[in-house]
Coordinates of C-alpha atoms in Angstrom, one line a residue:
M1 CA -29.3 154.5 25.0
S2 CA -28.9 150.8 25.6
F3 CA -25.7 148.8 25.9
S4 CA -26.3 146.9 22.7
Y5 CA -26.8 150.1 20.8
I6 CA -23.5 151.7 22.0
F7 CA -21.6 148.4 21.6
N8 CA -22.8 148.2 18.1
L9 CA -21.8 151.7 17.3
I10 CA -18.3 151.1 18.7
V11 CA -17.8 148.0 16.6
R12 CA -19.1 149.6 13.4
F13 CA -17.2 152.9 13.7
I14 CA -13.9 151.6 15.2
F15 CA -12.4 151.5 11.8
Y16 CA -12.8 155.3 11.2
E17 CA -11.3 156.0 14.7
T18 CA -8.4 153.7 14.0
M19 CA -7.8 155.2 10.6
I20 CA -7.5 158.7 12.2
F21 CA -5.2 157.2 14.9
M22 CA -3.0 155.5 12.2
I23 CA -2.6 158.8 10.2
F24 CA -1.6 160.8 13.2
S25 CA 0.7 158.0 14.4
Y26 CA 2.4 157.9 11.0
I27 CA 3.0 161.6 11.0
F28 CA 4.3 161.4 14.6
L29 CA 6.6 158.4 13.9
I30 CA 8.3 159.9 10.7
N31 CA 8.6 163.3 12.2
D32 CA 12.2 162.7 13.4
R33 CA 13.5 162.0 9.8
R34 CA 11.7 164.9 8.3
N35 CA 13.1 167.3 10.9
G36 CA 16.5 165.7 11.3
M37 CA 15.9 164.8 14.9
S38 CA 17.4 161.3 14.6
E39 CA 20.9 162.7 14.0
V40 CA 20.7 165.1 16.9
I41 CA 19.5 162.4 19.3
K42 CA 22.1 160.0 18.1
A43 CA 24.8 162.6 18.6
M44 CA 23.7 163.6 22.0
L45 CA 22.8 160.2 23.5
H46 CA 25.0 157.9 21.3
E47 CA 21.9 155.7 20.8
K48 CA 20.0 154.7 17.7
K49 CA 16.2 154.6 17.2
V50 CA 15.5 156.3 20.5
Y51 CA 12.8 158.5 19.0
L52 CA 11.0 155.6 17.4
N53 CA 11.0 153.5 20.7
N54 CA 9.7 156.4 22.7
C55 CA 7.0 157.2 20.1
V56 CA 5.8 153.6 20.1
V57 CA 5.5 153.6 23.9
V58 CA 3.6 156.9 23.9
L59 CA 1.2 155.8 21.2
A60 CA 0.6 152.5 22.9
I61 CA -0.3 154.3 26.1
L62 CA -2.7 156.5 24.1
L63 CA -4.3 153.4 22.5
I64 CA -4.8 151.8 26.0
L65 CA -6.3 155.0 27.4
Y66 CA -8.7 155.2 24.5
N67 CA -9.9 151.6 25.1
V68 CA -10.2 152.4 28.8
F69 CA -12.5 155.3 27.8
L70 CA -14.6 153.1 25.6
I71 CA -14.9 150.3 28.2
S72 CA -15.9 153.0 30.8
I73 CA -18.7 154.2 28.6
L74 CA -20.0 150.6 28.3
F75 CA -19.8 150.0 32.1
I76 CA -21.6 153.3 32.8
T77 CA -24.3 152.3 30.3
V78 CA -24.7 148.9 31.9
F79 CA -25.1 150.2 35.4
K80 CA -27.3 153.1 34.4
N81 CA -29.7 150.9 32.5
H82 CA -29.6 148.0 34.9
E83 CA -28.4 145.7 32.0
L84 CA -26.0 143.6 34.1
S85 CA -26.8 140.5 31.9
Y86 CA -24.5 142.1 29.2
L87 CA -21.4 141.7 31.5
N88 CA -20.7 138.2 30.2
I89 CA -17.9 136.4 28.4
T90 CA -19.6 136.7 25.0
Y91 CA -19.4 140.5 24.9
M92 CA -15.8 140.4 26.3
I93 CA -14.7 138.2 23.5
S94 CA -16.6 140.3 20.9
Y95 CA -14.9 143.5 22.2
F96 CA -11.5 141.9 22.0
M97 CA -12.0 140.3 18.5
N98 CA -13.8 143.3 16.9
V99 CA -12.2 146.3 18.7
I100 CA -8.9 145.6 20.4
L101 CA -7.5 143.1 17.9
P102 CA -8.0 145.3 14.8
Q103 CA -6.5 148.3 16.7
V104 CA -3.4 146.2 17.7
I105 CA -2.8 145.0 14.1
S106 CA -3.3 148.5 12.7
F107 CA -0.8 149.8 15.2
M108 CA 1.8 147.3 14.2
L109 CA 1.1 148.1 10.5
V110 CA 1.7 151.8 10.9
I111 CA 4.9 151.2 12.9
M112 CA 6.3 149.0 10.1
I113 CA 5.3 151.4 7.4
S114 CA 6.9 154.3 9.3
M115 CA 10.2 152.4 9.2
I116 CA 10.5 152.8 5.4
N117 CA 12.9 155.6 4.6
S118 CA 11.2 156.8 1.5
F119 CA 8.3 159.1 2.4
K120 CA 6.5 158.5 -1.0
V121 CA 6.7 154.7 -0.6
S122 CA 5.6 154.7 3.0
S123 CA 2.7 157.2 2.3
L124 CA 1.5 155.0 -0.6
L125 CA 1.6 151.9 1.6
L126 CA -0.3 153.6 4.4
I127 CA -3.1 154.6 2.0
L128 CA -3.2 151.2 0.4
S129 CA -3.3 149.5 3.9
I130 CA -6.2 151.7 5.0
L131 CA -8.0 151.0 1.8
L132 CA -7.6 147.2 2.1
M133 CA -8.8 147.2 5.8
S134 CA -11.7 149.6 5.1
P135 CA -15.4 148.5 4.9
Y136 CA -15.5 149.8 1.4
M137 CA -13.6 146.8 0.1
T138 CA -16.9 144.8 0.5
I139 CA -18.3 147.0 -2.4
L140 CA -16.0 145.0 -4.7
E141 CA -18.4 142.1 -5.2
W142 CA -19.2 140.1 -8.3
F143 CA -22.7 138.6 -8.4
D144 CA -21.7 136.6 -11.5
K145 CA -18.5 134.7 -11.9
P146 CA -16.0 136.8 -13.9
Y147 CA -14.2 135.3 -16.9
I148 CA -10.9 136.5 -15.5
P149 CA -10.5 135.6 -11.8
V150 CA -10.1 139.2 -10.7
D151 CA -12.2 138.6 -7.6
T152 CA -10.1 135.7 -6.5
I153 CA -6.9 137.8 -6.7
I154 CA -8.5 140.6 -4.8
N155 CA -9.8 138.3 -2.1
I156 CA -6.4 136.7 -1.7
I157 CA -4.8 140.1 -1.2
H158 CA -7.7 141.4 1.0
L159 CA -8.1 138.5 3.4
P160 CA -5.1 139.3 5.7
F161 CA -6.7 142.8 6.2
T162 CA -10.1 141.5 7.2
F163 CA -9.7 142.1 10.9
F164 CA -12.3 144.9 11.1
I165 CA -16.0 143.9 11.0
Q166 CA -17.0 142.9 7.4
N167 CA -20.3 143.8 5.7
G168 CA -21.1 146.0 8.6
V169 CA -24.0 147.7 6.8
Y170 CA -26.1 144.7 7.7
S171 CA -27.5 144.0 11.1
I172 CA -25.7 141.5 13.4
D173 CA -27.2 138.0 13.2
S174 CA -28.8 137.2 16.5
L175 CA -27.6 133.7 16.7
Y176 CA -24.2 134.1 15.2
G177 CA -23.3 137.3 17.0
Y178 CA -20.3 139.5 16.1
Q179 CA -17.5 138.2 13.9
N180 CA -15.4 136.3 16.5
E181 CA -13.9 133.7 14.1
I182 CA -10.8 131.9 15.2
Y183 CA -9.0 132.8 11.9
K184 CA -8.7 136.4 13.3
L185 CA -6.4 135.1 16.0
W186 CA -4.2 133.6 13.3
L187 CA -4.3 137.0 11.6
L188 CA -3.0 138.6 14.8
L189 CA -0.2 136.0 15.1
L190 CA 0.7 136.4 11.4
W191 CA 1.0 140.2 11.6
F192 CA 2.8 139.9 15.0
I193 CA 5.5 137.6 13.5
I194 CA 5.9 139.9 10.5
F195 CA 6.2 142.9 12.8
I196 CA 8.8 141.2 15.0
C197 CA 10.9 140.3 11.9
V198 CA 10.7 143.8 10.5
Y199 CA 11.4 145.4 13.8
H200 CA 14.4 143.1 14.4
H201 CA 15.8 143.8 10.9
Y202 CA 15.3 147.6 11.4
Y203 CA 17.5 147.5 14.5
F204 CA 20.0 144.9 13.7
K205 CA 20.6 145.2 10.0
E206 CA 24.2 144.2 10.3
K207 CA 23.5 140.9 12.2
K208 CA 22.8 137.7 10.5
Q209 CA 19.2 136.6 11.2
R210 CA 17.7 133.2 11.5
C211 CA 14.6 133.2 9.4
I212 CA 13.6 129.5 9.5
I213 CA 11.3 129.6 12.5
P214 CA 9.5 132.9 11.5
I215 CA 9.0 131.5 7.9
I216 CA 7.5 128.3 9.3
L217 CA 5.2 130.3 11.6
I218 CA 4.1 132.6 8.8
C219 CA 3.3 129.6 6.6
I220 CA 1.2 128.0 9.3
G221 CA -0.6 131.3 9.8
C222 CA -1.3 131.6 6.1
Y223 CA -2.6 128.1 6.0
Q224 CA -5.0 128.7 8.9
I225 CA -6.3 131.9 7.3
Y226 CA -6.7 130.7 3.7
K227 CA -7.9 127.1 4.3
P228 CA -11.6 126.4 3.6
Q229 CA -13.7 127.1 6.7
S230 CA -17.2 128.2 7.7
V231 CA -17.4 132.0 8.0
Y232 CA -20.8 133.7 7.9
R233 CA -20.9 136.9 5.9
H234 CA -23.9 138.7 4.5
D235 CA -22.5 139.4 1.1
S236 CA -23.6 139.3 -2.6
K237 CA -20.7 137.3 -4.0
W238 CA -21.3 134.7 -6.6
N239 CA -19.2 132.3 -4.5
G240 CA -20.5 133.6 -1.1
Q241 CA -24.1 133.7 0.0
Y242 CA -25.2 133.3 -3.6
A243 CA -23.1 130.3 -4.4
D244 CA -26.0 127.9 -4.3
Y245 CA -28.2 130.2 -6.3
H246 CA -25.7 129.9 -9.2
Y247 CA -24.8 126.3 -8.5
Y248 CA -28.4 125.1 -8.9
G249 CA -29.1 127.4 -11.9
M250 CA -31.7 129.6 -10.4
D251 CA -30.8 132.5 -12.7
D252 CA -32.0 130.2 -15.5
N253 CA -35.2 129.2 -13.6
D254 CA -34.2 125.6 -13.8
V255 CA -36.0 122.9 -11.8
V256 CA -33.0 121.0 -10.5
Y257 CA -34.4 117.8 -9.1
L258 CA -37.7 116.3 -8.2
D259 CA -38.1 114.0 -5.2
E260 CA -38.5 110.4 -6.2
D261 CA -40.5 107.6 -4.6
I262 CA -38.2 105.0 -3.1
D263 CA -38.7 101.7 -1.4
Y264 CA -35.8 102.0 1.1
M265 CA -35.1 104.1 4.1
I266 CA -32.4 104.9 6.7
S267 CA -33.9 103.5 9.9
S268 CA -31.2 104.5 12.3
Y269 CA -28.6 107.2 12.6
D270 CA -25.6 107.1 15.0
L271 CA -23.8 110.4 14.4
N272 CA -20.6 111.6 16.0
I273 CA -20.5 115.3 15.3
K274 CA -17.6 117.7 15.8
I275 CA -17.9 121.4 15.0
T276 CA -14.7 123.4 14.8
D277 CA -13.7 125.4 11.7
Q278 CA -16.4 123.4 9.8
L279 CA -18.6 120.4 10.3
Y280 CA -17.1 117.0 10.8
V281 CA -19.3 113.9 11.0
D282 CA -18.7 110.2 11.6
A283 CA -21.9 108.4 10.8
F284 CA -23.2 104.9 11.3
L285 CA -26.3 104.3 9.2
Q286 CA -28.7 101.3 9.1
I287 CA -30.6 101.1 5.9
H288 CA -33.7 99.0 5.3
C289 CA -35.1 98.1 1.8
N290 CA -38.6 97.0 1.3
Q291 CA -37.6 95.3 -2.0
P292 CA -34.1 93.8 -2.6
T293 CA -31.8 96.1 -4.5
N294 CA -28.2 96.5 -5.3
V295 CA -28.2 100.3 -5.8
I296 CA -29.0 102.9 -3.2
V297 CA -28.9 106.7 -3.6
L298 CA -28.4 109.1 -0.7
T299 CA -28.6 112.9 -0.6
L300 CA -25.8 114.9 1.0
Y301 CA -25.1 118.5 0.3
H302 CA -22.4 118.7 -2.3
N303 CA -20.0 120.8 -0.2
Y304 CA -19.8 118.1 2.4
K305 CA -16.9 115.9 1.1
I306 CA -16.7 112.2 1.9
K307 CA -13.5 111.2 3.6
S308 CA -14.3 107.5 3.9
L309 CA -17.3 105.2 3.2
S310 CA -17.4 101.5 3.9
S311 CA -19.9 98.7 4.1
N312 CA -20.2 94.9 3.7
Q313 CA -20.8 93.8 0.1
L314 CA -20.1 97.4 -1.2
Q315 CA -18.7 97.3 -4.7
S316 CA -18.3 101.0 -5.3
Y317 CA -19.7 104.5 -4.5
T318 CA -19.7 107.8 -6.2
Q319 CA -20.4 111.3 -5.0
D320 CA -21.9 113.5 -7.7
R321 CA -23.4 116.9 -6.9
D322 CA -25.7 116.2 -4.0
F323 CA -26.1 112.5 -4.5
I324 CA -24.1 109.5 -3.2
T325 CA -24.7 106.4 -5.3
L326 CA -23.9 103.1 -3.5
T327 CA -23.5 99.9 -5.7
F328 CA -23.4 96.5 -4.0
N329 CA -22.2 93.1 -5.1
E330 CA -25.7 91.6 -4.8
N331 CA -29.2 92.6 -3.8
I332 CA -29.6 93.6 -0.2
T333 CA -32.5 94.3 2.2
D334 CA -30.6 95.5 5.3
I335 CA -27.2 97.0 5.3
D336 CA -25.0 99.1 7.6
I337 CA -23.0 102.0 6.3
N338 CA -20.0 103.7 7.9
L339 CA -19.5 107.2 6.5
S340 CA -17.2 110.1 7.4
Y341 CA -17.5 113.6 5.8
Q342 CA -16.7 117.2 6.4
G343 CA -17.6 120.6 5.0
Y344 CA -19.7 123.7 5.4
N345 CA -22.4 125.9 3.8
N346 CA -22.0 129.6 3.3
N347 CA -25.4 130.4 4.6
L348 CA -26.1 127.7 7.2
F349 CA -23.0 128.2 9.3
S350 CA -21.2 125.6 11.5
N351 CA -18.0 126.8 13.2
Y352 CA -16.4 127.6 16.5
Q353 CA -18.9 130.4 17.0
A354 CA -22.4 129.1 16.2
V355 CA -24.3 126.5 14.2
I356 CA -27.6 126.5 12.4
L357 CA -28.4 123.3 10.5
P358 CA -32.1 122.8 9.9
G359 CA -33.6 119.4 9.5
Y360 CA -34.8 120.0 5.9
F361 CA -31.2 120.7 4.8
P362 CA -29.2 117.5 3.9
W363 CA -26.3 118.1 6.2
Y364 CA -26.9 114.5 7.2
P365 CA -27.5 111.7 4.7
M366 CA -31.1 111.4 3.4
A367 CA -32.4 108.4 1.6
G368 CA -33.3 108.9 -2.1
Q369 CA -32.8 112.0 -4.3
K370 CA -34.0 115.2 -2.6
S371 CA -34.4 118.6 -4.0
V372 CA -31.9 120.7 -1.9
Y373 CA -32.5 124.0 -3.6
F374 CA -35.5 124.8 -5.8
N375 CA -37.6 127.4 -7.6
N376 CA -41.2 127.8 -6.3
N377 CA -43.1 129.6 -9.0
D378 CA -46.2 129.9 -6.8
V379 CA -44.4 132.6 -4.8
S380 CA -44.6 136.0 -6.3
Q381 CA -41.4 137.6 -4.9
I382 CA -38.3 135.7 -3.8
N383 CA -39.2 132.3 -5.1
Y384 CA -36.0 130.4 -4.8
G385 CA -34.1 128.9 -1.8
Y386 CA -33.4 125.8 0.2
N387 CA -36.3 123.3 0.1
P388 CA -38.1 123.5 3.5
Y389 CA -40.3 120.5 2.7
N390 CA -37.5 117.8 2.8
R391 CA -38.2 115.1 5.4
I392 CA -37.1 111.5 5.9
E393 CA -39.0 108.5 7.2
N394 CA -39.2 108.4 11.0
A395 CA -35.8 107.2 12.1
N396 CA -34.0 106.6 15.4
F397 CA -31.3 109.2 16.2
N398 CA -28.4 108.8 18.6
I399 CA -25.9 111.7 18.4
T400 CA -22.9 112.9 20.2
I401 CA -21.7 116.5 19.7
D402 CA -18.3 118.1 20.4
A403 CA -18.7 121.8 20.1
P404 CA -17.5 124.8 22.2
Y405 CA -21.1 125.9 23.0
N406 CA -24.4 124.3 24.0
I407 CA -26.5 122.9 21.2
I408 CA -30.2 122.3 21.1
T409 CA -31.9 119.8 18.7
N410 CA -35.4 118.9 17.8
L411 CA -35.1 115.5 19.4
D412 CA -37.1 114.6 22.5
N413 CA -34.0 114.0 24.7
I414 CA -31.8 116.5 22.8
Y415 CA -29.3 113.8 21.8
S416 CA -31.6 110.9 21.1
G417 CA -35.1 110.2 19.9
T418 CA -37.3 109.4 16.9
S419 CA -37.9 112.1 14.3
D420 CA -38.4 112.8 10.6
S421 CA -35.5 115.3 10.6
L422 CA -32.6 116.5 12.6
T423 CA -32.0 120.2 13.5
L424 CA -28.9 121.6 15.3
V425 CA -29.0 125.1 16.8
G426 CA -26.2 126.6 18.9
G427 CA -24.4 129.9 19.5
C428 CA -25.6 133.1 21.3
I429 CA -28.5 131.3 23.0
E430 CA -30.1 130.9 26.3
T431 CA -32.8 128.3 27.2
A432 CA -35.8 128.4 29.5
S433 CA -37.3 125.4 31.3
S434 CA -40.6 125.3 29.5
Q435 CA -42.2 123.5 26.5
I436 CA -40.8 126.6 24.6
I437 CA -37.1 126.7 23.9
N438 CA -36.1 130.3 23.5
Y439 CA -33.1 131.7 21.7
Y440 CA -32.2 135.3 22.2
P441 CA -29.0 137.5 22.1
L442 CA -29.2 138.5 25.7
A443 CA -31.6 141.4 24.9
L444 CA -33.0 141.4 28.4
S445 CA -32.8 144.2 30.9
Y446 CA -34.0 145.3 34.3
D447 CA -37.3 146.3 32.8
Y448 CA -37.7 143.2 30.6
T449 CA -36.8 140.0 32.3
K450 CA -36.8 136.4 31.1
D451 CA -40.1 135.7 33.0
D452 CA -41.7 138.7 31.2
Y453 CA -40.5 137.3 27.8
M454 CA -41.7 133.8 28.6
E455 CA -45.1 135.0 29.7
Q456 CA -45.6 137.3 26.8
H457 CA -44.8 134.7 24.1
Q458 CA -46.6 131.8 25.8
A459 CA -49.8 134.0 25.8
Y460 CA -49.2 134.8 22.1
I461 CA -48.9 131.1 21.3
D462 CA -52.0 130.1 23.2
E463 CA -54.0 132.9 21.6
T464 CA -52.8 132.0 18.1
I465 CA -53.7 128.3 18.6
Q466 CA -57.1 129.1 20.0
N467 CA -57.9 131.4 17.1
F468 CA -56.9 128.7 14.6
K469 CA -59.2 126.2 16.4
E470 CA -62.2 128.5 16.5
T471 CA -61.8 130.1 13.0
F472 CA -60.6 127.2 10.9
H473 CA -61.7 124.3 13.2
M474 CA -58.2 122.8 12.9
D475 CA -56.8 120.0 15.0
L476 CA -53.5 121.3 16.4
T477 CA -52.6 118.6 18.8
D478 CA -49.5 118.0 16.9
F479 CA -48.1 121.3 18.2
D480 CA -48.3 120.2 21.8
N481 CA -44.8 118.6 21.9
K482 CA -43.1 120.9 19.4
K483 CA -40.1 123.0 20.2
N484 CA -40.5 126.6 19.2
F485 CA -37.5 128.9 18.5
Y486 CA -37.7 132.6 19.1
Y487 CA -35.5 135.6 18.6
I488 CA -35.9 138.9 20.4

């Protein structure tokens, strides 16, 4: 079995192993009160909570040994299959975020629950906690918006317990990788602070406690967890992956917008792009009009909210759905626009982990009214989605990107060039020095190297182009300088 297969099994089934560990730990931790050992130990040693302390140490050692066992299996698999390329920082982070971090939080939870004197209350809280952190919570999805916001209430309660992998029945996205979002670290901090406060109160009930700093830290942690941010999940929620399906009225088969003919264009883009918990863009646009006009309409995806917009002779602007309408004091032919905005899309992610923003999607301003999402009745099966035919007039792009990973674009010089669109791709990628730019999730091994991969796909491309030329007599010279993206 390959490393990726075993790693995937560990990540997907770690919840069930942790659940068993939590149940046995709970029984072990409350055993002193059920058998009256606390009083005996207190009488003999004249110390309180000795049993709990020793139990916590023993269970922590068992948890460490179990992870040593899992890591040993991964190392043995790597060396046995000659898959040394998997020993990289990406998989180390993925193991910590998706295996160790959930185990640590679960361990703290079961310790806090075991401190409750009432067996019925603690048992109920243990069952409730296991249910909230279980993968079965993802079954509670509403495809249509409910009249009563039951889903919102459940999501608010559920979010602090989403430290195990979510929607794990679906395959891992090759570019995005495992769920290593930064908000999970805030989850760890939040539960750690709560654990310290509960543990301190349990030991020092008679002492006056200072709660200001813990409360401030808990508030900061809650803000970081609940704030809007780009998190990729393969779900069926009406406000998740299907948010745009409902927003654009696809369930009513509505045609939302039709592209209009315009006599103005954005001739130059200077974009300062920052990608953290979502996308942040500071844009300087040069707009040219063939005919003087005092109204210009730009298309920008509705979930990217404008922070500031300024220009000479600008009278006012409005952002309505996907359109920004600029009204000027007088007719103009050339104008410069300074624009700052931020936001994210539920499907086309942009966060600390990865980014996929295709050029046809208006994550950057496009001149005129564009159909962002449409219904194509010529397609017999799934006939709705983002409009892949959106393009702009050829424009000059100069971009700077601040992101915690390498990013590839469709521009000739990566960060500058002339094009009819702008695509950003970054995350679990590796590039090869060829006319082909390859993206793959490190699925190479001793028997299948990068050179083998390059040779195989280059031969496939050459064969396909040749077949099109001979069979359909098509001129495919436009493909000579194209960048092709591949997944293994």
